Tab-separated table of C-alpha atoms in Angstrom:
chain	number	residue	atom	x	y	z
A	1	MET	CA	0.000	0.000	0.000
A	2	SER	CA	1.620	3.209	-1.174
A	3	ARG	CA	-0.172	5.631	1.097
A	4	ASN	CA	-2.516	5.338	4.005
A	5	PHE	CA	-3.942	7.377	6.766
A	6	ARG	CA	-5.287	6.211	10.063
A	7	ARG	CA	-8.238	7.612	12.021
A	8	GLY	CA	-10.702	6.664	14.738
A	9	ARG	CA	-10.991	3.020	15.583
A	10	GLY	CA	-7.779	1.905	13.918
A	11	SER	CA	-9.319	1.766	10.416
A	12	ARG	CA	-6.984	2.038	7.416
A	13	ASN	CA	-8.323	3.421	4.130
A	14	GLN	CA	-6.637	3.694	0.795
A	15	LEU	CA	-6.724	7.111	-0.774
A	16	GLY	CA	-8.640	5.777	-3.693
A	17	GLU	CA	-11.287	4.214	-1.435
A	18	ARG	CA	-11.512	6.808	1.306
A	19	ASN	CA	-14.274	6.369	3.909
A	20	PHE	CA	-14.265	9.118	6.499
A	21	TYR	CA	-14.829	8.240	10.123
A	22	GLU	CA	-18.469	8.525	11.042
A	23	ALA	CA	-19.218	10.586	14.154
A	24	PRO	CA	-20.664	8.639	17.100
A	25	PRO	CA	-24.421	8.744	17.524
A	26	ALA	CA	-26.029	11.372	19.769
A	27	TYR	CA	-26.267	10.769	23.507
A	28	VAL	CA	-29.119	8.581	24.651
A	29	ASP	CA	-30.283	7.537	28.061
A	30	HIS	CA	-28.745	4.078	27.691
A	31	ASP	CA	-25.494	3.730	29.625
A	32	ASP	CA	-23.116	2.247	27.026
A	33	ARG	CA	-19.917	3.089	28.850
A	34	GLY	CA	-19.096	-0.602	29.331
A	35	GLU	CA	-19.315	-1.332	25.596
A	36	ARG	CA	-16.896	1.419	24.734
A	37	ASN	CA	-14.456	0.288	27.402
A	38	ASN	CA	-14.426	-3.207	25.912
A	39	ASP	CA	-13.741	-1.786	22.469
A	40	ARG	CA	-10.757	0.096	23.766
A	41	ARG	CA	-9.149	-3.082	25.031
A	42	GLY	CA	-9.319	-4.718	21.647
A	43	ARG	CA	-8.466	-1.874	19.330
A	44	ASN	CA	-6.216	1.150	19.365
A	45	ASN	CA	-8.885	3.832	19.266
A	46	THR	CA	-7.720	6.249	21.925
A	47	VAL	CA	-6.128	8.788	19.534
A	48	ARG	CA	-7.642	9.802	16.234
A	49	ARG	CA	-4.955	11.026	13.871
A	50	VAL	CA	-4.343	11.646	10.249
A	51	SER	CA	-0.962	12.003	8.556
A	52	PHE	CA	-0.348	14.243	5.585
A	53	LYS	CA	3.265	13.061	5.011
A	54	PRO	CA	4.145	11.111	1.839
A	55	SER	CA	4.672	7.388	2.462
A	56	GLY	CA	8.183	7.302	1.010
A	57	ASN	CA	7.447	6.725	-2.686
A	58	GLY	CA	9.039	9.986	-3.627
A	59	ALA	CA	7.599	13.132	-5.027
A	60	GLY	CA	6.294	11.408	-8.071
A	61	GLY	CA	4.951	8.219	-6.480
A	62	ARG	CA	1.364	7.141	-6.151
A	63	GLY	CA	1.427	8.054	-2.464
A	64	LYS	CA	1.569	11.776	-3.164
A	65	VAL	CA	-1.430	13.580	-1.647
A	66	SER	CA	-2.716	16.628	-3.486
A	67	ARG	CA	-3.315	19.899	-1.697
A	68	ALA	CA	-7.018	19.672	-2.458
A	69	MET	CA	-7.152	16.236	-0.824
A	70	GLN	CA	-5.366	17.537	2.276
A	71	GLN	CA	-7.851	20.411	2.601
A	72	LEU	CA	-10.754	17.999	2.173
A	73	VAL	CA	-9.521	15.743	4.969
A	74	ARG	CA	-8.733	18.720	7.198
A	75	SER	CA	-12.215	20.242	6.703
A	76	GLN	CA	-13.789	16.904	7.654
A	77	LEU	CA	-11.802	16.867	10.889
A	78	ASN	CA	-12.753	20.477	11.627
A	79	ARG	CA	-16.428	19.691	11.190
A	80	GLU	CA	-16.193	16.838	13.639
A	81	GLU	CA	-14.345	19.027	16.135
A	82	ASP	CA	-17.019	21.732	15.775
A	83	GLU	CA	-19.756	19.194	16.391
A	84	ALA	CA	-18.061	18.093	19.600
A	85	MET	CA	-17.515	21.675	20.754
A	86	ARG	CA	-21.118	22.699	20.060
A	87	GLY	CA	-22.439	19.933	22.252
A	88	ASP	CA	-23.896	20.829	25.606
A	89	MET	CA	-21.256	20.898	28.315
A	90	PHE	CA	-23.629	18.652	30.250
A	91	ASP	CA	-23.629	16.009	27.499
A	92	ALA	CA	-22.822	12.740	29.164
A	93	ASP	CA	-21.432	11.072	26.046
A	94	LEU	CA	-18.006	9.748	27.001
A	95	ARG	CA	-16.867	9.315	23.421
A	96	THR	CA	-15.174	12.707	23.624
A	97	HIS	CA	-13.261	11.626	26.714
A	98	ILE	CA	-9.767	10.128	26.232
A	99	GLY	CA	-8.104	8.286	29.066
A	100	ASN	CA	-5.475	10.307	30.869
A	101	ASN	CA	-2.857	7.566	30.535
A	102	ASN	CA	-3.263	7.240	26.789
A	103	ASN	CA	-3.354	11.012	26.442
A	104	ASN	CA	-0.066	11.445	28.354
A	105	ASN	CA	1.669	8.683	26.381
A	106	ASN	CA	0.733	10.133	23.020
A	107	ARG	CA	0.886	13.898	23.670
A	108	ASN	CA	4.525	14.381	22.723
A	109	ARG	CA	4.308	12.064	19.734
A	110	THR	CA	1.163	13.845	18.529
A	111	ASN	CA	2.599	17.350	18.768
A	112	ARG	CA	5.919	16.338	17.222
A	113	GLY	CA	5.575	16.391	13.476
A	114	ARG	CA	2.072	17.942	13.462
A	115	ARG	CA	1.839	20.142	10.439
A	116	SER	CA	1.198	23.836	11.111
A	117	GLY	CA	-2.454	24.724	10.570
A	118	SER	CA	-3.790	21.194	10.907
A	119	PRO	CA	-6.399	20.570	13.611
A	120	LEU	CA	-5.420	19.101	16.951
A	121	PRO	CA	-6.229	15.394	17.219
A	122	ARG	CA	-9.306	14.822	19.322
A	123	GLY	CA	-8.385	14.186	22.920
A	124	THR	CA	-5.343	16.483	23.136
A	125	GLY	CA	-7.248	19.518	24.474
A	126	ASN	CA	-10.243	18.108	26.276
A	127	ALA	CA	-9.173	19.650	29.567
A	128	ASN	CA	-9.732	23.107	28.097
A	129	LEU	CA	-13.293	22.292	27.026
A	130	ARG	CA	-14.570	22.644	30.595
A	131	LYS	CA	-16.322	25.923	31.155
A	132	LYS	CA	-14.758	28.126	33.780
A	133	LEU	CA	-17.098	29.177	36.550
A	134	VAL	CA	-17.417	32.863	37.324
A	135	PRO	CA	-19.175	34.475	40.301
A	136	THR	CA	-22.675	35.740	39.554
A	137	GLN	CA	-25.144	37.985	41.337
A	138	ASN	CA	-27.491	35.216	42.433
A	139	SER	CA	-24.681	32.678	43.155
A	140	TRP	CA	-26.791	29.660	42.317
A	141	TYR	CA	-25.069	26.772	40.544
A	142	GLU	CA	-26.461	23.584	39.068
A	143	VAL	CA	-24.574	20.311	39.549
A	144	ARG	CA	-25.417	17.535	37.123
A	145	ILE	CA	-24.194	13.929	37.404
A	146	PRO	CA	-24.774	11.804	34.276
A	147	TYR	CA	-25.745	8.223	35.158
A	148	GLY	CA	-25.989	9.377	38.799
A	149	GLN	CA	-29.436	7.828	39.157
A	150	LYS	CA	-27.709	4.414	39.340
A	151	TYR	CA	-26.169	5.242	42.710
A	152	GLU	CA	-27.733	5.879	46.087
A	153	LYS	CA	-28.280	9.510	47.053
A	154	GLU	CA	-26.425	8.992	50.313
A	155	PHE	CA	-23.364	7.630	48.481
A	156	VAL	CA	-23.295	10.521	45.980
A	157	LEU	CA	-23.560	13.288	48.570
A	158	ARG	CA	-21.254	11.604	51.092
A	159	SER	CA	-18.564	11.076	48.438
A	160	ILE	CA	-18.670	14.730	47.395
A	161	GLN	CA	-18.632	15.950	50.985
A	162	GLN	CA	-15.624	13.790	51.881
A	163	ALA	CA	-13.768	14.953	48.772
A	164	ILE	CA	-14.197	18.700	49.471
A	165	SER	CA	-13.781	18.411	53.259
A	166	PRO	CA	-13.271	20.483	55.417
A	167	GLN	CA	-15.463	22.637	53.205
A	168	PHE	CA	-19.162	22.025	53.836
A	169	PHE	CA	-21.979	22.170	51.306
A	170	ILE	CA	-25.764	21.888	51.377
A	171	PRO	CA	-27.349	20.279	48.289
A	172	LEU	CA	-30.685	21.827	47.412
A	173	TYR	CA	-33.520	20.405	45.293
A	174	TYR	CA	-31.868	16.998	44.744
A	175	LYS	CA	-33.604	15.205	41.884
A	176	ALA	CA	-32.888	11.877	40.176
A	177	ALA	CA	-34.106	11.648	36.579
A	178	GLU	CA	-33.913	8.804	34.052
A	179	SER	CA	-30.459	9.733	32.793
A	180	CYS	CA	-28.844	11.882	35.487
A	181	VAL	CA	-28.986	13.441	38.942
A	182	THR	CA	-29.199	17.190	39.524
A	183	PHE	CA	-28.967	19.393	42.583
A	184	TYR	CA	-28.050	23.004	43.328
A	185	VAL	CA	-25.622	24.846	45.568
A	186	GLU	CA	-25.760	28.529	46.415
A	187	ASP	CA	-22.101	29.342	46.919
A	188	PHE	CA	-19.416	29.983	44.293
A	189	ALA	CA	-16.570	28.475	46.305
A	190	THR	CA	-18.557	25.285	46.829
A	191	ALA	CA	-19.515	25.055	43.154
A	192	GLU	CA	-15.903	25.556	42.080
A	193	ALA	CA	-14.694	22.865	44.496
A	194	ILE	CA	-17.272	20.382	43.170
A	195	GLN	CA	-16.313	21.114	39.578
A	196	LYS	CA	-12.697	20.180	40.337
A	197	LEU	CA	-13.882	16.721	41.447
A	198	ASP	CA	-14.958	15.789	37.922
A	199	ARG	CA	-13.869	12.184	37.227
A	200	LYS	CA	-11.976	11.956	40.516
A	201	ILE	CA	-14.549	10.058	42.615
A	202	GLU	CA	-14.720	6.303	42.019
A	203	THR	CA	-18.179	4.746	41.936
A	204	PRO	CA	-19.081	1.258	43.241
A	205	ASP	CA	-18.958	-0.175	39.693
A	206	GLY	CA	-15.360	1.029	39.184
A	207	ARG	CA	-16.108	4.042	37.015
A	208	LYS	CA	-15.332	7.709	37.623
A	209	MET	CA	-18.170	10.029	38.631
A	210	ILE	CA	-18.809	12.829	36.130
A	211	LEU	CA	-19.639	16.192	37.757
A	212	MET	CA	-20.886	18.977	35.493
A	213	VAL	CA	-21.326	22.430	37.083
A	214	ARG	CA	-22.754	25.606	35.601
A	215	SER	CA	-24.309	28.849	36.783
A	216	ASN	CA	-28.052	28.386	36.906
A	217	HIS	CA	-30.938	28.605	39.351
A	218	PRO	CA	-33.817	26.141	39.629
A	219	VAL	CA	-36.805	26.535	37.372
A	220	PHE	CA	-39.905	27.885	39.088
A	221	GLN	CA	-43.420	28.896	38.180
A	222	VAL	CA	-45.591	31.330	40.115
A	223	ASN	CA	-48.915	29.573	40.528
A	224	ASP	CA	-51.509	28.877	43.196
A	225	GLN	CA	-49.526	25.940	44.553
A	226	LEU	CA	-46.445	28.111	45.105
A	227	LYS	CA	-48.503	30.824	46.805
A	228	GLU	CA	-50.147	28.325	49.128
A	229	ARG	CA	-46.817	26.758	50.097
A	230	MET	CA	-45.334	30.198	50.771
A	231	LYS	CA	-48.328	31.146	52.891
A	232	GLN	CA	-47.957	28.016	55.024
A	233	ALA	CA	-44.242	28.682	55.552
A	234	MET	CA	-44.894	32.313	56.487
A	235	VAL	CA	-47.564	31.441	59.041
A	236	LYS	CA	-45.094	29.622	61.287
A	237	ARG	CA	-42.573	32.488	60.918
A	238	TYR	CA	-44.959	35.219	62.094
A	239	ASN	CA	-45.042	36.443	65.685
A	240	PRO	CA	-48.376	38.152	66.382
A	241	ALA	CA	-47.218	39.427	69.789
A	242	THR	CA	-44.478	41.591	68.252
A	243	LYS	CA	-46.111	41.903	64.819
A	244	ALA	CA	-42.859	40.634	63.307
A	245	LEU	CA	-42.286	38.324	60.336
A	246	ASN	CA	-38.969	36.475	59.985
A	247	LEU	CA	-38.194	35.598	56.343
A	248	GLU	CA	-34.464	35.100	56.895
A	249	LYS	CA	-33.012	32.652	54.329
A	250	PHE	CA	-36.533	31.851	53.223
A	251	HIS	CA	-35.501	29.548	50.357
A	252	ALA	CA	-33.853	27.144	52.846
A	253	ASP	CA	-37.043	26.605	54.844
A	254	PRO	CA	-37.545	22.852	55.444
A	255	ASP	CA	-41.148	23.093	54.258
A	256	LEU	CA	-39.906	24.457	50.908
A	257	SER	CA	-37.114	21.935	50.315
A	258	ASP	CA	-38.715	20.621	47.123
A	259	ILE	CA	-39.735	23.960	45.602
A	260	PHE	CA	-37.613	26.942	44.565
A	261	CYS	CA	-38.702	29.959	46.574
A	262	ALA	CA	-35.789	32.440	46.632
A	263	LEU	CA	-36.801	35.992	47.506
A	264	PHE	CA	-34.116	37.549	45.312
A	265	ARG	CA	-36.375	36.693	42.364
A	266	PRO	CA	-38.721	39.697	41.909
A	267	GLN	CA	-41.745	37.548	41.085
A	268	ILE	CA	-41.427	35.590	44.314
A	269	ILE	CA	-40.842	38.479	46.729
A	270	LEU	CA	-43.786	40.348	45.189
A	271	VAL	CA	-45.943	37.334	45.982
A	272	ALA	CA	-44.667	37.481	49.574
A	273	ILE	CA	-45.587	41.181	49.808
A	274	ASP	CA	-49.088	40.470	48.508
A	275	ILE	CA	-49.541	37.705	51.085
A	276	ILE	CA	-48.462	40.087	53.865
A	277	ALA	CA	-50.765	42.844	52.624
A	278	GLU	CA	-53.718	40.461	52.516
A	279	HIS	CA	-53.260	38.533	55.756
A	280	ILE	CA	-51.059	40.629	58.098
A	281	PRO	CA	-51.384	44.297	57.036
A	282	GLU	CA	-50.571	45.371	60.610
A	283	LEU	CA	-46.972	44.065	60.212
A	284	GLU	CA	-44.401	46.345	61.865
A	285	ALA	CA	-41.130	44.363	61.653
A	286	LEU	CA	-39.792	42.407	58.664
A	287	ASN	CA	-36.600	40.343	58.542
A	288	LEU	CA	-35.171	39.796	55.033
A	289	ASN	CA	-31.653	38.787	56.103
A	290	ASP	CA	-29.578	36.398	53.969
A	291	ASN	CA	-31.804	36.258	50.898
A	292	LYS	CA	-29.204	37.405	48.314
A	293	LEU	CA	-31.156	40.598	47.586
A	294	TYR	CA	-29.313	42.976	45.281
A	295	MET	CA	-31.962	44.985	43.375
A	296	LEU	CA	-34.810	46.637	45.293
A	297	ASP	CA	-36.732	48.565	42.635
A	298	HIS	CA	-39.618	46.101	42.774
A	299	LEU	CA	-40.073	46.799	46.521
A	300	ARG	CA	-41.523	50.284	46.013
A	301	THR	CA	-44.985	48.869	46.655
A	302	MET	CA	-44.076	48.084	50.279
A	303	ALA	CA	-44.828	51.676	51.306
A	304	THR	CA	-48.438	51.381	50.151
A	305	LYS	CA	-49.133	47.684	50.800
A	306	ILE	CA	-47.336	47.410	54.157
A	307	PRO	CA	-47.384	51.020	55.435
A	308	ASN	CA	-46.926	50.163	59.137
A	309	ILE	CA	-43.412	48.730	58.837
A	310	LYS	CA	-40.989	50.454	61.212
A	311	ILE	CA	-38.242	47.832	61.521
A	312	LEU	CA	-36.522	46.327	58.485
A	313	TYR	CA	-33.598	43.890	58.515
A	314	MET	CA	-31.695	43.337	55.246
A	315	ALA	CA	-28.298	42.152	56.509
A	316	LYS	CA	-26.140	39.554	54.700
A	317	ASN	CA	-27.518	40.485	51.302
A	318	ARG	CA	-25.835	41.916	48.191
A	319	ILE	CA	-27.113	45.474	48.062
A	320	PRO	CA	-24.390	47.248	46.055
A	321	TYR	CA	-25.045	50.985	46.439
A	322	ILE	CA	-26.682	53.342	48.892
A	323	ASN	CA	-28.882	54.640	46.058
A	324	THR	CA	-30.442	51.202	45.811
A	325	LEU	CA	-32.347	52.062	48.999
A	326	ASP	CA	-34.156	54.957	47.308
A	327	SER	CA	-37.019	52.650	46.392
A	328	LEU	CA	-37.691	52.152	50.137
A	329	LYS	CA	-37.362	55.731	51.366
A	330	ALA	CA	-41.139	56.142	51.563
A	331	LEU	CA	-41.111	53.737	54.535
A	332	LYS	CA	-41.165	55.380	57.979
A	333	LEU	CA	-38.390	53.270	59.443
A	334	VAL	CA	-36.995	53.725	62.938
A	335	GLU	CA	-34.637	50.717	62.780
A	336	LEU	CA	-32.629	49.426	59.827
A	337	ASN	CA	-29.981	46.713	59.548
A	338	LEU	CA	-27.675	46.595	56.501
A	339	GLU	CA	-24.715	44.686	57.928
A	340	GLU	CA	-22.568	42.586	55.552
A	341	ASN	CA	-23.758	44.324	52.402
A	342	PRO	CA	-21.323	45.592	49.740
A	343	LEU	CA	-22.600	49.160	50.113
A	344	LYS	CA	-21.032	49.431	53.592
A	345	GLN	CA	-17.556	48.852	52.165
A	346	ARG	CA	-17.871	52.091	50.213
A	347	TYR	CA	-17.871	54.209	53.388
A	348	GLU	CA	-14.778	54.435	55.520
A	349	ASP	CA	-16.284	57.272	57.522
A	350	GLN	CA	-19.182	56.013	59.626
A	351	THR	CA	-20.542	59.553	59.973
A	352	ILE	CA	-21.025	59.880	56.221
A	353	TYR	CA	-22.692	56.487	56.108
A	354	VAL	CA	-25.163	57.452	58.833
A	355	SER	CA	-25.820	60.768	57.111
A	356	GLU	CA	-26.640	59.049	53.801
A	357	ILE	CA	-29.015	56.667	55.548
A	358	ARG	CA	-30.808	59.490	57.346
A	359	LYS	CA	-31.236	61.399	54.117
A	360	ARG	CA	-33.503	58.563	53.062
A	361	PHE	CA	-34.867	57.507	56.456
A	362	PRO	CA	-34.776	60.600	58.701
A	363	LYS	CA	-36.474	58.892	61.649
A	364	VAL	CA	-33.974	56.041	62.014
A	365	ILE	CA	-32.658	55.840	65.589
A	366	LYS	CA	-31.019	52.389	65.335
A	367	LEU	CA	-28.751	51.420	62.459
A	368	ASP	CA	-26.914	48.088	62.141
A	369	ASN	CA	-27.694	47.269	65.808
A	370	ILE	CA	-26.155	50.575	66.967
A	371	ASP	CA	-28.223	53.258	68.676
A	372	LEU	CA	-27.968	56.646	66.970
A	373	PRO	CA	-28.429	60.095	68.522
A	374	PRO	CA	-31.916	61.500	68.022
A	375	PRO	CA	-32.302	63.221	64.661
A	376	ILE	CA	-32.507	67.010	64.608
A	377	SER	CA	-35.866	67.925	63.154
A	378	PHE	CA	-38.842	70.188	63.651
A	379	ASP	CA	-41.490	68.801	65.953
A	380	VAL	CA	-44.265	69.089	63.417
A	381	GLU	CA	-47.003	66.575	62.990
A	382	ASP	CA	-46.842	64.719	59.717
A	383	GLU	CA	-50.502	65.399	59.082
A	384	SER	CA	-50.081	69.211	59.275
A	385	LYS	CA	-50.830	71.143	56.103
A	386	PHE	CA	-50.451	74.692	54.939
A	387	PRO	CA	-53.622	76.781	54.876
A	388	SER	CA	-55.435	76.649	51.612
A	389	SER	CA	-54.972	79.646	49.374
A	390	LYS	CA	-57.723	82.281	49.217
A	391	ALA	CA	-58.276	85.330	47.091
A	392	SER	CA	-59.345	87.326	50.143
A	393	PHE	CA	-59.261	86.869	53.901
A	394	LEU	CA	-61.799	89.632	54.674
A	395	CYS	CA	-64.422	88.675	57.211
A	396	ASP	CA	-66.959	90.899	55.459
A	397	ALA	CA	-66.890	91.015	51.677
A	398	SER	CA	-68.410	94.517	51.748
A	399	GLY	CA	-65.080	95.889	53.059
A	400	ALA	CA	-63.286	94.931	49.845
A	401	ASP	CA	-64.213	98.201	48.163
A	402	LEU	CA	-62.821	100.228	51.060
A	403	VAL	CA	-59.513	98.309	51.030
A	404	ARG	CA	-59.176	98.615	47.263
A	405	GLN	CA	-59.786	102.386	47.449
A	406	PHE	CA	-57.144	102.786	50.175
A	407	LEU	CA	-54.486	100.857	48.223
A	408	GLU	CA	-55.087	102.840	45.055
A	409	GLN	CA	-54.686	106.169	46.870
A	410	TYR	CA	-51.661	104.919	48.835
A	411	PHE	CA	-49.609	103.874	45.843
A	412	VAL	CA	-50.526	106.974	43.844
A	413	ILE	CA	-49.009	109.124	46.593
A	414	PHE	CA	-46.109	106.708	47.129
A	415	ASP	CA	-45.107	106.995	43.473
A	416	SER	CA	-45.365	110.797	43.502
A	417	ASN	CA	-42.565	113.254	44.314
A	418	ASN	CA	-44.118	114.180	47.664
A	419	ARG	CA	-44.927	111.379	50.154
A	420	GLN	CA	-45.693	113.691	53.050
A	421	MET	CA	-49.398	112.938	52.798
A	422	LEU	CA	-48.748	109.248	53.663
A	423	LEU	CA	-48.002	110.160	57.252
A	424	GLU	CA	-51.721	110.329	57.856
A	425	ALA	CA	-51.961	106.629	56.941
A	426	TYR	CA	-49.721	105.485	59.832
A	427	HIS	CA	-50.235	105.344	63.543
A	428	GLU	CA	-48.131	107.787	65.478
A	429	HIS	CA	-46.330	104.897	67.251
A	430	ALA	CA	-45.887	102.721	64.162
A	431	MET	CA	-42.492	100.975	63.752
A	432	PHE	CA	-40.700	99.067	61.002
A	433	SER	CA	-37.565	96.952	60.731
A	434	LEU	CA	-34.683	97.475	58.299
A	435	THR	CA	-32.209	94.830	57.168
A	436	VAL	CA	-29.303	95.600	54.824
A	437	ASN	CA	-27.666	92.611	53.162
A	438	THR	CA	-24.453	93.801	51.577
A	439	TYR	CA	-20.777	93.071	52.099
A	440	HIS	CA	-19.301	95.028	49.225
A	441	GLN	CA	-17.407	98.090	50.439
A	442	ASN	CA	-18.745	100.394	47.736
A	443	ASN	CA	-22.315	99.408	48.524
A	444	GLN	CA	-21.735	100.001	52.217
A	445	GLN	CA	-20.619	103.563	51.458
A	446	LYS	CA	-23.711	104.201	49.394
A	447	LEU	CA	-25.962	102.719	52.066
A	448	ALA	CA	-24.114	104.266	55.004
A	449	ALA	CA	-27.211	106.247	55.994
A	450	TYR	CA	-29.099	103.014	56.477
A	451	MET	CA	-26.396	100.897	58.070
A	452	HIS	CA	-26.886	102.250	61.587
A	453	GLY	CA	-30.487	100.988	61.560
A	454	ASN	CA	-29.550	97.628	60.076
A	455	ARG	CA	-31.045	94.755	62.115
A	456	ASN	CA	-29.457	91.795	60.292
A	457	ILE	CA	-29.384	89.314	63.186
A	458	LYS	CA	-26.595	87.328	61.532
A	459	HIS	CA	-24.199	90.201	62.132
A	460	LYS	CA	-25.669	92.103	65.083
A	461	THR	CA	-24.292	90.987	68.430
A	462	ASP	CA	-25.721	93.504	70.903
A	463	LEU	CA	-29.173	92.693	72.175
A	464	ASP	CA	-30.533	96.215	71.761
A	465	SER	CA	-29.894	96.245	68.031
A	466	ARG	CA	-31.188	92.698	67.628
């Protein structure tokens, strides 16, 4: 045979009778990992390669491969690589996985002599195909274990816990389906630690456990069932004696272990507000600690639906800026807790922080469990209003003509060159006050005749002048 190339499962094809390697079928629920392992023992199929070098027949021999043929083979390999890369990162098909031992033994040989521009043989870069986790605002991560339904839940969770120890994790919404197991964690460090365990935990049948991790929160639907379950969980958290409702870490409530009910989702917290407004409108204290809240625009309705709230706890959340609280400033709060929120890190001066809070909640006297000095304010009832405007305040409307006649005559004389006649309009003991607001030296010289009678209390120190 003058020229050959080798690919896939050790097949050899002549150039004249070229049959390209057919891609493996799509993933199905059937666990065929054992069949593929048996194939590997019998055939050298761990590295798929193709050689573009002549087979030694010389430049003019039959083994010479044309440039068009090389491009055709290379494009076929690229298509197969693209198909593998486009697959879901949670695809449990192990055909794209190459054993670490075979990969290490063939890495140097594969790279040596690889023509520039040709695609990497499948299996040489699989480690880079894993998506890198990044922290997100909600910090919920989905863990998926293909074929995990074959193992006991206790074994799966215990194996993961022992592997990441001393770090501790709480699996939420554990579910075993026909082809995999899924659960969720709500911490980035935990999710990253679990991702590093991929194919490092040995299962009872001698295989390696596959752990796929991605940023995602559980699917939920706001319906009557969700509302009823939330209502039942809130009933046991309400204290009628203090009129206080504790919704701290609400999604981790044991009664909600099988349903996603995180208050950082706007749809869910709005349902909670509606339940409060309908069943406990007299609520005065609300605890929203440790619910991963970061946007509060949808809480503007609290001021109208729960107007009696005076105490609000929102510690251990993810509120980023002080301006985020503007949507709550209509609440008449006297106590507020914002500990362990990112917004506090933006203020090194505690005085400025307190000032910014009181700009929005002027009646706050306790902030972050610290008593504050009483706010300086006017002792005016909130219900007070300015008098309504009127065109006339005369007790008797018949006196309007007399007043109008007096004003007309007064201003005619006032605008004339001789105002002596106006003396008759004043009482003999009438007095008036004069204030001169000027600091410019030239103006003071011009107004010198008036300065001695100036009663500007900002500058007068003697009591007689004041």
